[in-house]
């Protein structure tokens, strides 16, 4: 059973809940991560969340996201999810946004409330998507993604909408 680490406002761990119980209309603050995969040409791997996902089903988002298991090293969690969601073997990781935090409510009323460090990696491989996680994927020029997000933010996850400009300002994507 996948578990999620609950956090105090200062980011310290204060408990654990099964993932199936965390995301509700009153989601407690918890630990997660985002990862942006670039190819050697600088294109960004965008994924469309599976329609069966509890939060933001069917929206386009960054390459992949997840929750580390309690006590799991964050980089190990990123690597585990990259393999599980997209069949990607992630080696080198950068952590340009170590303190990113957000809260958002999807159309069904489910809340995301996360401290969510943002990682970036460069890989020279195409994904093999796990259909329970990802319905589609596409390599896209970051400038085109930024333009699409500006024109239609509702088509993208709220964390991508917030994270992408921050990463672009840092020269990460």
Coordinates of C-alpha atoms in Angstrom, one line a residue:
X1 CA 0.0 0.0 0.0
X2 CA 1.4 3.4 -1.0
X3 CA 1.7 5.8 1.8
X4 CA 2.1 9.6 1.9
X5 CA 4.1 11.6 4.4
X6 CA 2.1 14.3 6.1
X7 CA 3.8 17.6 6.9
X8 CA 3.6 20.5 9.4
X9 CA 3.6 24.0 8.0
X10 CA 7.4 24.1 8.5
X11 CA 7.8 21.0 6.3
X12 CA 8.7 18.6 9.1
X13 CA 7.1 15.1 8.9
X14 CA 4.2 14.7 11.3
X15 CA 2.6 11.5 10.2
X16 CA 1.6 9.1 7.4
X17 CA -1.6 8.2 5.6
X18 CA -2.4 5.7 2.9
X19 CA -2.4 7.6 -0.5
X20 CA -6.0 6.5 -1.1
X21 CA -7.0 8.5 2.0
X22 CA -5.0 11.7 1.4
X23 CA -6.6 13.5 -1.5
X24 CA -10.0 14.7 -0.5
X25 CA -11.8 18.0 -0.3
X26 CA -9.7 18.7 2.8
X27 CA -6.3 17.3 1.8
X28 CA -3.6 17.7 4.5
X29 CA -0.2 19.2 3.6
X30 CA 2.0 16.4 2.4
X31 CA 5.2 15.7 0.6
X32 CA 5.4 15.1 -3.2
X33 CA 7.7 15.9 -6.1
X34 CA 7.5 17.0 -9.7
X35 CA 10.0 16.0 -12.4
X36 CA 10.6 17.6 -15.8
X37 CA 12.3 15.4 -18.4
X38 CA 14.1 17.1 -21.3
X39 CA 15.7 15.4 -24.3
X40 CA 19.2 16.4 -25.5
X41 CA 17.6 18.9 -28.0
X42 CA 15.9 20.7 -25.1
X43 CA 12.4 19.5 -25.8
X44 CA 10.2 18.9 -22.8
X45 CA 8.3 15.7 -22.2
X46 CA 4.7 16.5 -21.5
X47 CA 2.3 13.9 -20.4
X48 CA -1.5 13.7 -20.2
X49 CA -2.8 12.3 -17.0
X50 CA -4.8 9.1 -17.3
X51 CA -8.6 9.6 -17.2
X52 CA -8.7 7.3 -14.2
X53 CA -6.5 9.6 -12.0
X54 CA -8.3 10.9 -8.9
X55 CA -7.0 14.4 -9.3
X56 CA -6.9 16.4 -12.6
X57 CA -7.8 13.4 -14.8
X58 CA -7.0 13.9 -18.5
X59 CA -5.1 17.2 -18.1
X60 CA -1.6 17.8 -19.6
X61 CA 1.1 18.1 -17.1
X62 CA 4.9 17.9 -16.6
X63 CA 6.7 14.7 -17.3
X64 CA 5.7 12.9 -14.0
X65 CA 4.9 13.5 -10.3
X66 CA 4.6 11.4 -7.3
X67 CA 5.0 10.9 -3.6
X68 CA 8.1 9.5 -1.8
X69 CA 7.4 6.7 0.6
X70 CA 7.9 7.6 4.3
X71 CA 11.7 7.7 4.8
X72 CA 12.5 7.2 1.1
X73 CA 15.3 9.3 -0.3
X74 CA 13.7 11.9 -2.7
X75 CA 15.9 11.1 -5.6
X76 CA 15.2 7.4 -5.2
X77 CA 11.5 8.2 -5.3
X78 CA 11.9 10.2 -8.5
X79 CA 13.7 7.4 -10.1
X80 CA 11.1 4.8 -8.9
X81 CA 8.2 6.9 -10.4
X82 CA 10.1 7.6 -13.6
X83 CA 10.4 3.9 -14.2
X84 CA 6.9 3.0 -13.0
X85 CA 5.0 5.8 -14.9
X86 CA 7.0 6.1 -18.0
X87 CA 9.6 3.2 -18.2
X88 CA 12.3 5.8 -17.9
X89 CA 15.7 5.1 -16.2
X90 CA 16.5 8.4 -14.6
X91 CA 20.1 9.0 -13.5
X92 CA 21.2 12.6 -13.1
X93 CA 18.8 15.0 -11.4
X94 CA 18.9 18.7 -10.8
X95 CA 16.7 20.3 -8.1
X96 CA 16.1 23.9 -9.2
X97 CA 13.0 24.4 -7.1
X98 CA 13.6 22.7 -3.7
X99 CA 11.0 24.6 -1.8
X100 CA 8.1 24.7 -4.2
X101 CA 4.7 24.6 -2.5
X102 CA 1.1 24.9 -3.8
X103 CA -2.5 24.3 -3.0
X104 CA -5.1 23.8 -5.8
X105 CA -8.7 22.5 -6.1
X106 CA -9.8 20.5 -9.1
X107 CA -13.2 20.6 -10.7
X108 CA -14.5 17.7 -8.6
X109 CA -13.5 19.5 -5.4
X110 CA -10.4 17.4 -4.7
X111 CA -7.6 19.4 -3.2
X112 CA -3.9 19.1 -3.8
X113 CA -1.8 20.6 -0.9
X114 CA 1.8 19.8 -1.3
X115 CA 5.4 20.7 -0.6
X116 CA 6.7 19.6 -3.9
X117 CA 10.4 19.9 -4.8
X118 CA 10.8 20.2 -8.6
X119 CA 13.5 18.1 -10.3
X120 CA 14.8 18.3 -13.9
X121 CA 16.6 15.6 -15.9
X122 CA 17.9 15.1 -19.4
X123 CA 17.2 11.7 -21.0
X124 CA 17.8 10.3 -24.5
X125 CA 15.0 7.8 -24.5
X126 CA 11.3 7.8 -25.4
X127 CA 8.9 6.8 -22.6
X128 CA 6.8 3.6 -22.5
X129 CA 3.7 5.0 -20.7
X130 CA 1.9 3.1 -17.9
X131 CA -1.7 3.5 -19.0
X132 CA -2.9 3.7 -15.4
X133 CA -0.8 6.9 -15.0
X134 CA -0.4 8.4 -18.5
X135 CA -2.8 8.4 -21.4
X136 CA -0.6 10.3 -23.9
X137 CA 2.9 11.9 -24.1
X138 CA 4.6 14.3 -26.4
X139 CA 8.1 16.0 -26.8
X140 CA 7.4 19.7 -27.1
X141 CA 9.5 22.9 -27.3
X142 CA 9.3 24.7 -23.9
X143 CA 8.4 28.0 -25.6
X144 CA 5.4 26.3 -27.2
X145 CA 4.3 24.9 -23.9
X146 CA 4.6 28.3 -22.2
X147 CA 2.5 29.8 -25.0
X148 CA -0.2 27.1 -24.7
X149 CA -0.2 27.5 -20.9
X150 CA -0.7 31.2 -21.2
X151 CA -3.6 30.8 -23.7
X152 CA -5.4 27.9 -22.1
X153 CA -4.2 27.3 -18.5
X154 CA -7.3 25.2 -17.7
X155 CA -6.0 22.5 -20.0
X156 CA -2.9 22.0 -17.8
X157 CA -2.3 20.9 -14.2
X158 CA -2.1 23.9 -11.9
X159 CA 1.4 22.9 -10.7
X160 CA 2.7 23.0 -14.3
X161 CA 1.0 26.4 -14.8
X162 CA 3.0 27.7 -11.7
X163 CA 6.2 25.7 -12.1
X164 CA 6.9 26.3 -15.8
X165 CA 7.5 30.1 -15.6
X166 CA 9.7 29.6 -12.5
X167 CA 11.8 27.0 -14.3
X168 CA 12.0 29.2 -17.4
X169 CA 13.2 32.1 -15.4
X170 CA 16.0 29.9 -14.0
X171 CA 16.9 28.7 -17.5
X172 CA 16.1 25.1 -16.6
X173 CA 13.6 24.5 -19.5

